[in-house]
XYZ file of C-alpha atoms in Angstrom:
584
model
C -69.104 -24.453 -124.954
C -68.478 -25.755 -128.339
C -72.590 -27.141 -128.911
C -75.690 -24.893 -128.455
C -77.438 -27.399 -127.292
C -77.716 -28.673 -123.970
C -75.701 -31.453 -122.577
C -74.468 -32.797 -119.241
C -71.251 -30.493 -119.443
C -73.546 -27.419 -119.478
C -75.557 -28.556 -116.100
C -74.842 -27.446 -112.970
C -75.482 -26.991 -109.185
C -74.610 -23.596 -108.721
C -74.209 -21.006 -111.345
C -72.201 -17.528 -109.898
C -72.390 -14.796 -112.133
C -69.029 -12.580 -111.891
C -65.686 -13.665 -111.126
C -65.428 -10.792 -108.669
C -64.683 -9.732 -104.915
C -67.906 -12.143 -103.774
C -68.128 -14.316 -106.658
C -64.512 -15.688 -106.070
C -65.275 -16.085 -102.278
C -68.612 -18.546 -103.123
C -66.874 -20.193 -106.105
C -64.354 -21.135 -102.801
C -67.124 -22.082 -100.209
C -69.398 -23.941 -102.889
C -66.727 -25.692 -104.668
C -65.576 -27.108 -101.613
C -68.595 -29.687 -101.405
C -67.360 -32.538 -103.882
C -70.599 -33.531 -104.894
C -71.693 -30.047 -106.283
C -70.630 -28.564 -109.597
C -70.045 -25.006 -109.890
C -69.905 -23.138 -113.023
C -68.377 -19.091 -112.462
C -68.863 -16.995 -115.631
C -66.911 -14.010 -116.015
C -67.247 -11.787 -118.739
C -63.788 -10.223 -118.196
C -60.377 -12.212 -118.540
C -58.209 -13.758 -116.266
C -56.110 -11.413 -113.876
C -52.884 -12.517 -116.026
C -52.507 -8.530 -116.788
C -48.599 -7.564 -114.661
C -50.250 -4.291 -113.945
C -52.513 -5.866 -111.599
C -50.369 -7.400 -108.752
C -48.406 -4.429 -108.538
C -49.807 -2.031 -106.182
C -49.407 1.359 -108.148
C -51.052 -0.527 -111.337
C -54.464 0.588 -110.573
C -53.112 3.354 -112.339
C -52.754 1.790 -115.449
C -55.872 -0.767 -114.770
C -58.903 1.753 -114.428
C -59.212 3.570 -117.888
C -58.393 0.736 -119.230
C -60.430 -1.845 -121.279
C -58.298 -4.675 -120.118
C -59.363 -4.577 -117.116
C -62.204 -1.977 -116.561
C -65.919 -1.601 -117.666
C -65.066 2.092 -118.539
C -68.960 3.114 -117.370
C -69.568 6.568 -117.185
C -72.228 8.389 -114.875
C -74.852 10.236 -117.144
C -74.468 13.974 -116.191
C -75.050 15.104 -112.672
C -76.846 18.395 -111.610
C -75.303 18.127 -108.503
C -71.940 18.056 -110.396
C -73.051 21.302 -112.140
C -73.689 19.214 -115.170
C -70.339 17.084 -115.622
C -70.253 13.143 -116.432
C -67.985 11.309 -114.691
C -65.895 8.187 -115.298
C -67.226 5.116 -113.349
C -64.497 2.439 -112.904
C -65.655 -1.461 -112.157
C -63.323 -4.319 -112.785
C -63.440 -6.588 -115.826
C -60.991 -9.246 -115.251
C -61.294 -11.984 -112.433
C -60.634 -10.446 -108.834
C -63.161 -7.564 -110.074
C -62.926 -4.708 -108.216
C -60.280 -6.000 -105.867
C -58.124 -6.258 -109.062
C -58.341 -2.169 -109.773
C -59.361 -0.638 -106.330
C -57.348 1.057 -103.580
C -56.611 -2.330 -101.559
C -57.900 -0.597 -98.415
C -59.147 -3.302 -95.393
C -61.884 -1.231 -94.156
C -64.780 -2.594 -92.305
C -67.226 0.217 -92.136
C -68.824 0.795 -88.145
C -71.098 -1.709 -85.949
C -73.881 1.082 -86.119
C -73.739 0.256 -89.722
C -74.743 -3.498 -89.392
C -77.248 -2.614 -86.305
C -78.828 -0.695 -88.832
C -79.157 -3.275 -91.543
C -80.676 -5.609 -88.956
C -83.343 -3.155 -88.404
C -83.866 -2.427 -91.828
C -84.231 -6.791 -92.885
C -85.530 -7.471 -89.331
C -82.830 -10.006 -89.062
C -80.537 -10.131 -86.679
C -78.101 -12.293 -88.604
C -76.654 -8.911 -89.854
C -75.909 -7.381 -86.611
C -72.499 -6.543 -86.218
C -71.696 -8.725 -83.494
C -73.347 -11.471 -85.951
C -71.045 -10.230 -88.914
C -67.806 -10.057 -87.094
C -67.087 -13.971 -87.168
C -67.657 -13.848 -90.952
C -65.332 -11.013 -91.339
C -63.012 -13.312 -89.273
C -63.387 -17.023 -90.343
C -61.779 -15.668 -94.328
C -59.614 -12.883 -92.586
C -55.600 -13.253 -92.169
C -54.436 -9.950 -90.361
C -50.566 -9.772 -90.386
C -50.757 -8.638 -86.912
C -52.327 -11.877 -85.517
C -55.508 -13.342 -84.310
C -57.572 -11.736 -81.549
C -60.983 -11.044 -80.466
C -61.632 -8.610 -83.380
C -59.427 -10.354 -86.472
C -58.177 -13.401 -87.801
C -55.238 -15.287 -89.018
C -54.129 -18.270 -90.754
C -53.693 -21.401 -88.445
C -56.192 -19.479 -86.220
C -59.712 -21.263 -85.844
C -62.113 -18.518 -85.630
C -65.516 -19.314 -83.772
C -67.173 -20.118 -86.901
C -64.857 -22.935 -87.337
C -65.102 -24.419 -83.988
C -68.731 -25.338 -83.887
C -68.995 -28.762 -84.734
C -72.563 -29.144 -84.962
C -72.458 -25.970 -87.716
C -72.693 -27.409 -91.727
C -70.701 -24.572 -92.350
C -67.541 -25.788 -90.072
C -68.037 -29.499 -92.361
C -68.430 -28.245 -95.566
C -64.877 -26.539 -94.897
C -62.801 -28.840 -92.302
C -60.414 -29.244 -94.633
C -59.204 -25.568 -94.382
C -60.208 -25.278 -90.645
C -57.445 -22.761 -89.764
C -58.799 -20.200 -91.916
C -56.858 -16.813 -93.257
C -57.205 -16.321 -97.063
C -57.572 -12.589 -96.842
C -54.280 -11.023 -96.167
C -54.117 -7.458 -94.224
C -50.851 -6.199 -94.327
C -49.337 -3.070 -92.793
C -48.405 -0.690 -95.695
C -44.505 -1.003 -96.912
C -43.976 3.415 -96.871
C -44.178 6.359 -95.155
C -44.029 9.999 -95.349
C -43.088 12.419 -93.311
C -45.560 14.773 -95.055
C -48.535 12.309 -93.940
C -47.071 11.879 -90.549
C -47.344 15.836 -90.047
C -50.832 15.444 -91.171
C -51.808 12.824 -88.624
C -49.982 14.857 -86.390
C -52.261 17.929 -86.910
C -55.370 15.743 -87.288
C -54.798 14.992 -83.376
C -54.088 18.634 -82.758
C -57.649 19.409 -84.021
C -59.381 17.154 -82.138
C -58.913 13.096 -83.760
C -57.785 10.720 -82.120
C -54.641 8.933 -82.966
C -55.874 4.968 -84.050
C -53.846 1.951 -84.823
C -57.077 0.123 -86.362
C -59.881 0.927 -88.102
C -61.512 -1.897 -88.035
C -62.841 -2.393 -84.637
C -66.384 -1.684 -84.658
C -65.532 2.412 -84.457
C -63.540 3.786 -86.718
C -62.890 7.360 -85.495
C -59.381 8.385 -85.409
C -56.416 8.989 -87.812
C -53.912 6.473 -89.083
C -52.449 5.006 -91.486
C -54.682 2.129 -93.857
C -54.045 -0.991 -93.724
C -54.044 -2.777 -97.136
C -54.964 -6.118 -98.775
C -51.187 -6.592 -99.870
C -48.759 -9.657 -99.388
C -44.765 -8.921 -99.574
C -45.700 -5.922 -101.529
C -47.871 -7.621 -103.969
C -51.474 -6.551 -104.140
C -53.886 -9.201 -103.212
C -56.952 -9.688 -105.103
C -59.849 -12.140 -104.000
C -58.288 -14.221 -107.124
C -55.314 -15.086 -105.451
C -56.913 -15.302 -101.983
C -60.173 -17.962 -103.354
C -60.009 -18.778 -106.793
C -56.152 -19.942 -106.942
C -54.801 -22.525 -105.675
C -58.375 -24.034 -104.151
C -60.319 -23.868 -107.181
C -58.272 -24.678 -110.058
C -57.361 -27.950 -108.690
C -61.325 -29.218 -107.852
C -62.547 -31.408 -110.878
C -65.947 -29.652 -109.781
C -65.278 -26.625 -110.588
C -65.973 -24.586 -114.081
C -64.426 -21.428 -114.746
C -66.260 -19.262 -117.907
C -63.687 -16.201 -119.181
C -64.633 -13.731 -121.519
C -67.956 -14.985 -121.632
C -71.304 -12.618 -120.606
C -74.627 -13.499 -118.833
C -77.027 -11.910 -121.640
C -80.070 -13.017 -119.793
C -81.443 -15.241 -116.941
C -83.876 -18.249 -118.005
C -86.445 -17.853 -115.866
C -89.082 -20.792 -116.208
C -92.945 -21.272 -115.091
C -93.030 -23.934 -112.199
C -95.958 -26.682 -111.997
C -97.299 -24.663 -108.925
C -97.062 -21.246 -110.871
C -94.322 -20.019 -109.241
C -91.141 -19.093 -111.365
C -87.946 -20.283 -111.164
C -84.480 -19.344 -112.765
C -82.719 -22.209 -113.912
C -80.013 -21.133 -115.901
C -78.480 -18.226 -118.121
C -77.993 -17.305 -121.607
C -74.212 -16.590 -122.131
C -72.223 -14.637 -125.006
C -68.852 -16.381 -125.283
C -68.039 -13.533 -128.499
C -68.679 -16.660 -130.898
C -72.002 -17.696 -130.117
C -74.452 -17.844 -127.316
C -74.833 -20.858 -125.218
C -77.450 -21.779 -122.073
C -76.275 -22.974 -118.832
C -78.745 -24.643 -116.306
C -78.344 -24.943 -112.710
C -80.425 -27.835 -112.556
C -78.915 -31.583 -112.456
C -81.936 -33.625 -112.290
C -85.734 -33.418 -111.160
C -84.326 -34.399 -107.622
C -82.290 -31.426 -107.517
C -82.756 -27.916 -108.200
C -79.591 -25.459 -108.549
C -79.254 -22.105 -107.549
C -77.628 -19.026 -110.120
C -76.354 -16.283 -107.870
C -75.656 -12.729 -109.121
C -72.406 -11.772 -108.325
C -71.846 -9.247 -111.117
C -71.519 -5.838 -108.568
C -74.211 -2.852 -107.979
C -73.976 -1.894 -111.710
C -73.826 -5.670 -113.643
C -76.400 -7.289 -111.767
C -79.671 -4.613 -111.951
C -78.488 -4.207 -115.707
C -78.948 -8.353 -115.896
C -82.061 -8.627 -113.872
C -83.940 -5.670 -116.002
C -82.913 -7.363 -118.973
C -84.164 -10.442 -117.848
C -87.863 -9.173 -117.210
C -87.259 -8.585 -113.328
C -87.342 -4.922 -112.143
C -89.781 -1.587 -112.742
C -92.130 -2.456 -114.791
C -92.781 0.933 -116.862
C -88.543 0.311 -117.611
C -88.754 -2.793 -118.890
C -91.703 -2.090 -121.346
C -90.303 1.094 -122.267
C -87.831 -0.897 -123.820
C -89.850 -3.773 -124.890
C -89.088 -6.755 -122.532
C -91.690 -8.704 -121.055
C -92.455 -7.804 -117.361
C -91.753 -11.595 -115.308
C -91.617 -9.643 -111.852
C -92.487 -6.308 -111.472
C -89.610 -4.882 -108.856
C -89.366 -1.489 -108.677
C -86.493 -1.043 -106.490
C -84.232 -3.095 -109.039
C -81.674 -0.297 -110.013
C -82.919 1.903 -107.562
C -81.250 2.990 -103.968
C -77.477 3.639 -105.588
C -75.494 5.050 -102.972
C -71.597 6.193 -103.394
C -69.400 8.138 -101.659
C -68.497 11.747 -103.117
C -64.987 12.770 -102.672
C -63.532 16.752 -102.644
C -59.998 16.831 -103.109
C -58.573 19.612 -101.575
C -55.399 20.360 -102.692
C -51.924 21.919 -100.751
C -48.824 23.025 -102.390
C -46.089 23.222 -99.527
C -42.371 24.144 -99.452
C -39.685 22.696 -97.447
C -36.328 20.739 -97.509
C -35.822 17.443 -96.779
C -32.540 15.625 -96.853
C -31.372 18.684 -97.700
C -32.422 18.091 -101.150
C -35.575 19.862 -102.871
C -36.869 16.625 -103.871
C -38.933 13.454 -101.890
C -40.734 15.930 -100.118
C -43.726 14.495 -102.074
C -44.228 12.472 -104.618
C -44.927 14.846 -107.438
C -41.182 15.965 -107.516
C -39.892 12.446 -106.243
C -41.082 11.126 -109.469
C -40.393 13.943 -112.223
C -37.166 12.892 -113.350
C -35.698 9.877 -115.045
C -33.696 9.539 -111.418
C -36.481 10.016 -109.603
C -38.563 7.198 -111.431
C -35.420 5.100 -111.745
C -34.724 5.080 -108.299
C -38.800 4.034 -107.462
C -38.523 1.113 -109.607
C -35.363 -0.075 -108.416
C -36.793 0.146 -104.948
C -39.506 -1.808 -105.405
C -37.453 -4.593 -107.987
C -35.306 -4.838 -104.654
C -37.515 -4.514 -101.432
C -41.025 -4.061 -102.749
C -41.354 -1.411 -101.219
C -41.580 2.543 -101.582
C -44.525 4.325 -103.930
C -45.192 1.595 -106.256
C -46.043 -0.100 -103.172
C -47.951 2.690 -102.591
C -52.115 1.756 -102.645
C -54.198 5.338 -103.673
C -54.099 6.771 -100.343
C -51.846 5.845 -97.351
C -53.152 7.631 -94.577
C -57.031 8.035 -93.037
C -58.939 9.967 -91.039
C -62.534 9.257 -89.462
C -64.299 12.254 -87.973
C -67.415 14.863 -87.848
C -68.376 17.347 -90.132
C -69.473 19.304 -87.552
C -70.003 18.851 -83.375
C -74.183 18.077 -83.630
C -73.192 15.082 -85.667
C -73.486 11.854 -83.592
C -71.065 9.717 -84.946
C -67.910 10.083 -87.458
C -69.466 10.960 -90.889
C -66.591 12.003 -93.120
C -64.016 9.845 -93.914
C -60.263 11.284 -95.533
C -57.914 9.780 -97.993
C -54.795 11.521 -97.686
C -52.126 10.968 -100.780
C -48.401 12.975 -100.639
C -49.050 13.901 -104.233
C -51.852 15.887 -106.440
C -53.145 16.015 -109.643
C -55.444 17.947 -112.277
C -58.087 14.550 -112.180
C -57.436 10.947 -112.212
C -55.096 9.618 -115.262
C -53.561 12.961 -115.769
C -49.673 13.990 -114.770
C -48.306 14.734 -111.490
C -48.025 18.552 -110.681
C -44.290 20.000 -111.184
C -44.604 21.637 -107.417
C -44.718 19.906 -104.212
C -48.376 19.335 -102.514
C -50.119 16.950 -100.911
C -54.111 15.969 -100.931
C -56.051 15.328 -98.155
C -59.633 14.090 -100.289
C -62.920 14.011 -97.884
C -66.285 12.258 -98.770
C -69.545 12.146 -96.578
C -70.021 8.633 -94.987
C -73.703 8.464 -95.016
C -75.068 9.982 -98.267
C -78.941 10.576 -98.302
C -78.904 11.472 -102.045
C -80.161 8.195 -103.910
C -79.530 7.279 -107.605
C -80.051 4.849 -110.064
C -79.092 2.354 -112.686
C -80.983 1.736 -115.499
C -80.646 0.055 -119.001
C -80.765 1.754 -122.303
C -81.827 -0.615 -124.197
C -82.376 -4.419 -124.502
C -79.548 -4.974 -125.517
C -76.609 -6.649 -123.080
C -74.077 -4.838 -125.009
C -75.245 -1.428 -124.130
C -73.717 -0.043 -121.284
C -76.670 1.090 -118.348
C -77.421 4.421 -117.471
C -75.821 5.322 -114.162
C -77.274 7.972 -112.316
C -75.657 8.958 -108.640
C -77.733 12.129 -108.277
C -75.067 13.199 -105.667
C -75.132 16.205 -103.732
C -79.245 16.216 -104.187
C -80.380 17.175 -100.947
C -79.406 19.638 -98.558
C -78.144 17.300 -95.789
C -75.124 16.389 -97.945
C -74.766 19.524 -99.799
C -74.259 21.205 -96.223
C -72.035 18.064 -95.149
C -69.776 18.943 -98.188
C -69.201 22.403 -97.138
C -68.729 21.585 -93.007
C -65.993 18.953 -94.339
C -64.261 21.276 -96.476
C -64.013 23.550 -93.359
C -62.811 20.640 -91.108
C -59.746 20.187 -93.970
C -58.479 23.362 -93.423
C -58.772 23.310 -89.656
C -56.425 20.125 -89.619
C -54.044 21.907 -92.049
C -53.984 25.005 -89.794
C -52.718 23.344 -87.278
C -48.827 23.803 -85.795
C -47.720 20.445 -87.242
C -48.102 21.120 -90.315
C -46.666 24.813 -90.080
C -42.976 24.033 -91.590
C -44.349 22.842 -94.879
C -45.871 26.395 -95.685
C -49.013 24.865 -96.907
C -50.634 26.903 -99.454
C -54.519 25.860 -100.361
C -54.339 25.233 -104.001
C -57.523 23.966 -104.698
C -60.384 24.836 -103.673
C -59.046 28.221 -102.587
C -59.729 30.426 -99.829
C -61.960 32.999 -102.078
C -64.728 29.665 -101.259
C -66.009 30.955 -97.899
C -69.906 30.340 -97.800
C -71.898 26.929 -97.223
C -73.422 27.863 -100.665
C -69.772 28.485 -102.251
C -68.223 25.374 -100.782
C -71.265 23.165 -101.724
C -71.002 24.667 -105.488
C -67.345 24.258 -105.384
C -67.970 20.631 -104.527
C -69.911 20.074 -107.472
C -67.020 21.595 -109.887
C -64.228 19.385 -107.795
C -65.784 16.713 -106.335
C -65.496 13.000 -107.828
C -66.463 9.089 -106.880
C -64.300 7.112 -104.716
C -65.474 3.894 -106.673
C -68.074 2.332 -103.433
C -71.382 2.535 -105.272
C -73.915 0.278 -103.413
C -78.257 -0.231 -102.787
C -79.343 -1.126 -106.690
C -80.526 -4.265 -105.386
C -81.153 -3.984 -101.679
C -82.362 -6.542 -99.349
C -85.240 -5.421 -97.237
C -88.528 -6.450 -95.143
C -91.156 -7.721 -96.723
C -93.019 -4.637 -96.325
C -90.753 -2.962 -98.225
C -91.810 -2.232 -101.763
C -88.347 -1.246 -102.912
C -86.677 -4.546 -101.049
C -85.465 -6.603 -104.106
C -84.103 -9.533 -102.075
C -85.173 -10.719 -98.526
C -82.847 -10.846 -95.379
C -80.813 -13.895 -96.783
C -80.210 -12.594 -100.564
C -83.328 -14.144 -102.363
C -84.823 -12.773 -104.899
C -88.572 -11.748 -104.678
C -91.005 -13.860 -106.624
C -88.429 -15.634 -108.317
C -87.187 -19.041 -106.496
C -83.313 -20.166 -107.157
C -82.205 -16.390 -107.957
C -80.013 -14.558 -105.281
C -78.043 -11.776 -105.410
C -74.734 -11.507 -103.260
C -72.937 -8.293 -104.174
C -72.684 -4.910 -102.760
C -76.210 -4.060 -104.728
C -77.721 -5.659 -101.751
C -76.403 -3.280 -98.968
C -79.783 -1.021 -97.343
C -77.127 1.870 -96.411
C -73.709 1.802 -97.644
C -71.241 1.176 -95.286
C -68.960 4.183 -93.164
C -66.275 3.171 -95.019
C -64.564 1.237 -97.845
C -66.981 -1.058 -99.256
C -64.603 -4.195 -100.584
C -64.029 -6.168 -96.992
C -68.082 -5.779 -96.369
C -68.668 -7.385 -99.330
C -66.340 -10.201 -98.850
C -68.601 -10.474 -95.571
C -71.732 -10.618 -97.106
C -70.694 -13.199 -99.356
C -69.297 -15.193 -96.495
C -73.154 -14.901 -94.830
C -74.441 -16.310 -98.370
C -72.234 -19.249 -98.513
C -73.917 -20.443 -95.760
C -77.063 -20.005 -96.194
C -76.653 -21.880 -99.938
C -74.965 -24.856 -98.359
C -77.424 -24.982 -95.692
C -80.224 -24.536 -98.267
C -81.818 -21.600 -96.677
């Protein structure tokens, strides 16, 4: 990248903006083909940071520039005014590198609905399972619902499929390790234990198709290690093809979008700050050929790049003087997340007939206490720096007329005043709740024309009553499951919120003061009909009006998923593949 101007080094097949949880998947798939080059730009650093691969080092990875975006949400009326910190991964892996490590699917009614909504079957869930499969490697074993390594799942064993050639070489599939977490409590087993007692069914796995129940998560961990999509597709596939291009530190300014001879446009390359100079790309290698660039840069990075290259609302763009190429107003539009309320427990007890380990606020307030963690995980890799955010989860209703599980808990033996600060000195556990199926929409929108500038993120949660009365029905479920007998010994005390909180308009006001993301925002660039005005890409990722531009990332999702939204991406990007090898 040493020349400004263009030479054969800078030409490529495919271009994949964002080393990230889909970008590493396609950098796999596409790189596999030989006779294809593939450039991946990434405008973090490589995932050489310790804090990384060790589970509990999410703690020290969001916050941090190293490794995070460090967006922040403008402020939220449904908040009761506050700003919020936004965290998205900067470093190869992406998210997968900072998030919870939680294998979560999401429900079939999900992907049912996103076939309706594209009018393509192709996303049905019974369509989407096999590409959850064919990169899956569950530590329990292949089956009808998962896969595993030396396992040929169905996509593989179609001979007549391009997909099943383009990848015989890895034919037994399994890059994606699920593991069973490495810890328990006996705190979250008394939890689960009153869950059932209210009415939830005990579950050993979340992921088949319903996910109502309680158990614990399983994790995207090997031997203790966290496993990021870096590990699982970029290394040691990748790095050994001579076809493949890896970009670090380097950002996509700006898509070069060109006029075609028939007067269609076409994006054939990128503009790229490498913090020295800028340099062009093209995904282009000769008049026979023409490349793709796919957006991989998440629900946040990619709307930011498309406005700034002409392509979104029009009254945005001029606002802040960039030509209008395709007028799309649903670019930015559609951001969904999911709102967690952490209610907090203190609770009493003995244990080991020691007042300590009864959670970890008290198991880890001493030099001991830390000392003995460490050494525990330096020996075994196990214990709480094992530990992903939250062990155990619960899918139910907020209330009976609800048709299907809507809330979804993250249960942690520890609490805190908000994310980054210390552990409390007493003994409590959290048991945090967020609404599945959000109807409040935001948005993400640039500032400026400048790449630099950080977008304006908008979540507008809590903006309509259907969620605002969802937060307060959840609240009440959380103390229904911690009235329960099983949890009786531990004394638990309700710290925060607080009982005084009694009314839907109380709880849904208390939300606002307590309430904070759980990192799965989703929609900014969704795929719809073509009917749809707000649509941004069609059923199979394209971009509207503009020819070798697609966008595989969770920006594309109609509805966000019932769940954690990592795995479904790593889905959806398993769906694109194909379609990009097969041309369609």
């Amino acid at each position: 990248m040493q020349d400004k101007k263009q030479d054969e080094s800078q030409v490529f097949d495919y271009i994949i903006i964002g080393g990230g949880t889909a970008g590493c998947l396609l950098a796999n798939r596409l790189s596999a083909d030989a006779s294809k080059r593939v450039l991946m730009i990434e405008a973090g650093r490589k995932d050489d940071y310790h804090w990384i691969h060790i589970p509990v080092g999410y703690l020290y990875c969001i916050g941090n520039p190293r490794t995070d975006w460090l967006y922040n949400t403008e402020p939220d009326a449904g908040l009761n005014g506050r700003a919020l910190h936004y965290p998205r991964g900067k470093t190869l892996g992406g998210c997968s590198s900072i998030n919870g490590m939680i294998y979560m699917r999401g429900q079939a009614r999900d992907y049912d609905q996103w076939a309706q909504l594209t009018g393509d079957d192709a996303w049905r869930w019974d369509n989407a399972l096999p590409h959850f499969k064919l990169h899956e490697d569950h530590y329990k074993g292949a089956d009808a619902l998962h896969g595993a390594r030396g396992v040929a799942p169905e996509l593989m064993q179609d001979k007549l499929n391009p997909y099943q050639k383009l990848l015989r070489h890895r034919n037994s599939g399994g890059e994606w390790r699920i593991s069973k977490q490495r810890l328990r409590w006996d705190i979250l087993d008394a939890f689960a234990e009153a869950a059932t007692q209210a009415g939830i069914p005990a579950t050993a796995d979340f992921n088949r198709g319903d996910n109502e129940g309680v158990g614990y998560f399983e994790v995207n961990q090997k031997n203790g290690w966290r496993w990021n999509t870096a590990k699982a597709f970029l290394r040691p596939a990748c790095f050994g093809r001579p076809n493949f291009e890896l970009w670090t530190s380097a950002q996509v300014s700006k898509l070069v979008i060109t006029q075609q001879p028939d007067g269609g446009q076409r994006c054939t390359g990128v503009e790229v700050w490498t913090g020295q100079e800028r340099v062009t790309a093209l995904a282009t290698r000769d008049s026979g050929h023409m490349g793709e660039v796919i957006l991989c840069a998440g629900s946040i990075g990619s709307p930011q790049i498309l406005q700034l290259s002409g392509i979104g609302p029009a009254g945005l763009l001029q606002q802040h003087g960039i030509a209008v190429l395709q007028d799309l107003p649903g670019v930015g539009a559609n951001l969904q997340d999911h709102l967690q309320i952490r209610s907090v427990y203190k609770i009493k007890g003995i244990e080991g007939g020691r007042r300590w380990g009864l959670s970890l606020n008290t198991m880890a307030n001493s030099l001991w206490g830390k000392a003995r963690i460490g050494l525990e995980y330096a020996l075994r890799r196990t214990g709480p720096m094992s530990m992903a955010p939250s062990q155990l989860g619960a899918f139910t209703r907020s209330s009976p007329d609800q048709p299907w599980p809507n809330i979804e808990y993250h249960v942690q033996p520890l609490s805190l005043e908000a994310f980054g600060e210390p552990l409390h000195s007493f003994n409590a556990f959290t048991a945090s709740v967020c609404n599945l199926n959000p109807t409040s929409r935001g948005s993400v929108q640039i500032k400026s024309g400048r790449f630099e500038d950080a977008p304006a993120i908008a979540p507008n949660y809590l903006s309509t009553a259907e969620d605002r009365q969802v937060a307060a029905d959840s609240l009440r479920v959380t103390r229904k499951i911690v009235s329960q007998s099983a949890l009786a010994k531990y004394q638990p005390e309700e710290f925060k919120p607080g009982v005084q909180f009694q009314t839907d308009e109380e709880l849904a006001r208390l939300a606002g003061d307590i309430a904070t993301t759980i990192f799965h925002p989703v929609g900014t660039t969704k795929m719809g009909l073509a009917s749809d005005p707000m649509a941004v890409v069609d059923s199979h990722l394209r971009v509207r009006g503009i020819r070798g531009l697609r966008v595989v990332d969770a920006g594309v999702m109609p509805l966000i998923t019932s769940g954690n939204t990592n795995s479904p991406t790593l889905m959806i990007a398993e769906k694109a593949a194909q379609w990009i090898q097969a041309g369609i």
